[in-house]
């Protein structure tokens, strides 16, 4: 009859520990074409959605900007479009 040995060597991280910090690199995109940034706001990049989030220094959402086709749309905290930045055709 075979016995299971629990101390075979050093143990690696558990699945729960691996899930908190996945080893997959995050996507990086160039957000330099986004010209408008609210003064004093913290900017958070969402590379997977091609979007920037704006947060006030107090920690409340202040709007976001996302690229759609040949333009970048800027929205306020209620989701209303407040400005549109058209991009030249050669940047597409």
XYZ file of N, CA and C in Angstrom, residues 27-85:
177
model
N -1.878 44.977 -20.800
C -1.738 45.591 -22.120
C -1.348 47.056 -21.953
N -0.471 47.526 -22.809
C -0.048 48.919 -22.773
C -0.428 49.569 -24.096
N -1.051 50.738 -23.990
C -1.430 51.486 -25.182
C -0.912 52.902 -25.049
N -0.816 53.566 -26.181
C -0.344 54.940 -26.224
C -1.545 55.878 -26.086
N -1.599 56.596 -24.966
C -2.695 57.532 -24.732
C -2.245 58.985 -24.935
N -1.145 59.185 -25.648
C -0.638 60.538 -25.850
C -1.560 61.383 -26.740
N -2.394 60.759 -27.533
C -3.307 61.497 -28.407
C -4.493 62.088 -27.637
N -4.711 61.651 -26.392
C -5.766 62.197 -25.552
C -5.251 63.517 -24.981
N -5.732 64.646 -25.505
C -5.183 65.944 -25.135
C -5.829 66.545 -23.904
N -7.114 66.366 -23.715
C -7.805 67.012 -22.594
C -7.718 66.143 -21.336
N -7.303 66.755 -20.260
C -7.284 66.097 -18.954
C -7.754 67.125 -17.935
N -8.789 66.827 -17.157
C -9.273 67.803 -16.180
C -8.176 68.184 -15.186
N -8.074 69.458 -14.879
C -7.032 69.953 -13.978
C -7.187 69.349 -12.588
N -6.109 68.809 -12.060
C -6.101 68.258 -10.711
C -6.613 66.844 -10.591
N -7.159 66.280 -11.655
C -7.711 64.921 -11.595
C -6.625 63.868 -11.754
N -6.849 62.737 -11.121
C -5.979 61.582 -11.289
C -6.472 60.820 -12.512
N -5.551 60.398 -13.376
C -5.908 59.705 -14.613
C -5.548 58.230 -14.478
N -6.516 57.362 -14.750
C -6.312 55.918 -14.706
C -6.541 55.369 -16.107
N -5.568 54.601 -16.603
C -5.664 54.032 -17.941
C -6.392 52.694 -17.896
N -7.304 52.488 -18.815
C -7.949 51.200 -19.035
C -7.558 50.761 -20.437
N -6.428 50.088 -20.543
C -5.878 49.720 -21.846
C -6.776 48.769 -22.610
N -7.424 47.840 -21.915
C -8.265 46.871 -22.598
C -9.488 47.517 -23.232
N -9.969 48.628 -22.685
C -11.141 49.324 -23.218
C -10.755 50.563 -24.025
N -9.433 50.855 -24.146
C -8.946 52.044 -24.853
C -9.602 53.310 -24.288
N -9.531 53.425 -22.941
C -10.246 54.490 -22.252
C -9.410 55.033 -21.099
N -9.589 56.316 -20.803
C -8.997 56.955 -19.627
C -10.110 57.312 -18.659
N -9.890 57.054 -17.384
C -10.837 57.435 -16.343
C -10.257 58.610 -15.574
N -11.105 59.573 -15.218
C -10.685 60.744 -14.463
C -11.306 60.684 -13.070
N -10.472 60.865 -12.037
C -10.917 60.837 -10.646
C -10.477 62.121 -9.963
N -11.348 62.703 -9.149
C -11.009 63.909 -8.398
C -10.034 63.552 -7.280
N -9.340 64.536 -6.722
C -8.443 64.249 -5.598
C -9.176 63.665 -4.381
N -10.470 63.904 -4.270
C -11.252 63.356 -3.156
C -11.622 61.891 -3.379
N -11.386 61.354 -4.576
C -11.657 59.953 -4.869
C -13.001 59.671 -5.499
N -13.641 60.669 -6.077
C -14.911 60.448 -6.762
C -14.684 60.489 -8.269
N -15.443 59.703 -9.029
C -15.275 59.708 -10.492
C -15.643 61.071 -11.075
N -14.866 61.502 -12.060
C -15.090 62.813 -12.653
C -15.330 62.730 -14.159
N -15.407 61.534 -14.701
C -15.657 61.373 -16.126
C -14.658 60.423 -16.752
N -14.739 60.320 -18.068
C -13.832 59.434 -18.793
C -13.717 59.893 -20.231
N -12.715 59.352 -20.931
C -12.499 59.645 -22.343
C -12.228 58.333 -23.051
N -12.808 58.169 -24.236
C -12.563 56.950 -25.000
C -12.489 57.276 -26.480
N -11.696 56.465 -27.169
C -11.538 56.649 -28.603
C -12.569 55.812 -29.330
N -13.233 56.450 -30.284
C -14.204 55.768 -31.145
C -13.929 56.196 -32.572
N -13.442 55.262 -33.347
C -13.153 55.550 -34.750
C -12.097 56.614 -34.908
N -12.464 57.724 -35.538
C -11.528 58.793 -35.856
C -11.653 59.971 -34.893
N -12.167 59.717 -33.678
C -12.336 60.802 -32.711
C -12.205 60.269 -31.291
N -11.931 61.191 -30.381
C -11.893 60.873 -28.958
C -13.024 61.653 -28.309
N -13.876 60.954 -27.574
C -15.012 61.552 -26.894
C -14.695 61.681 -25.412
N -14.989 62.851 -24.858
C -14.787 63.113 -23.435
C -16.154 63.244 -22.777
N -16.354 62.555 -21.675
C -17.630 62.525 -20.970
C -17.459 63.054 -19.556
N -18.505 63.687 -19.041
C -18.457 64.147 -17.658
C -18.889 63.008 -16.725
N -19.019 63.314 -15.438
C -19.342 62.264 -14.458
C -20.730 61.666 -14.634
N -21.632 62.342 -15.359
C -22.973 61.802 -15.591
C -23.063 60.988 -16.876
N -21.988 60.964 -17.665
C -21.989 60.210 -18.917
C -22.371 61.042 -20.128
N -22.493 62.342 -19.945
C -22.840 63.246 -21.041
C -21.556 63.681 -21.756
N -21.552 63.621 -23.088
C -20.387 64.035 -23.874
C -20.184 65.540 -23.720
N -18.964 65.936 -23.345
C -18.695 67.362 -23.142
C -17.766 67.937 -24.203
N -16.999 67.093 -24.893
C -16.152 67.561 -25.987
C -15.767 66.397 -26.874
N -15.444 66.731 -28.122
C -15.020 65.734 -29.106
C -13.721 66.243 -29.727
N -12.735 65.362 -29.767
C -11.446 65.692 -30.381
C -11.286 64.839 -31.630
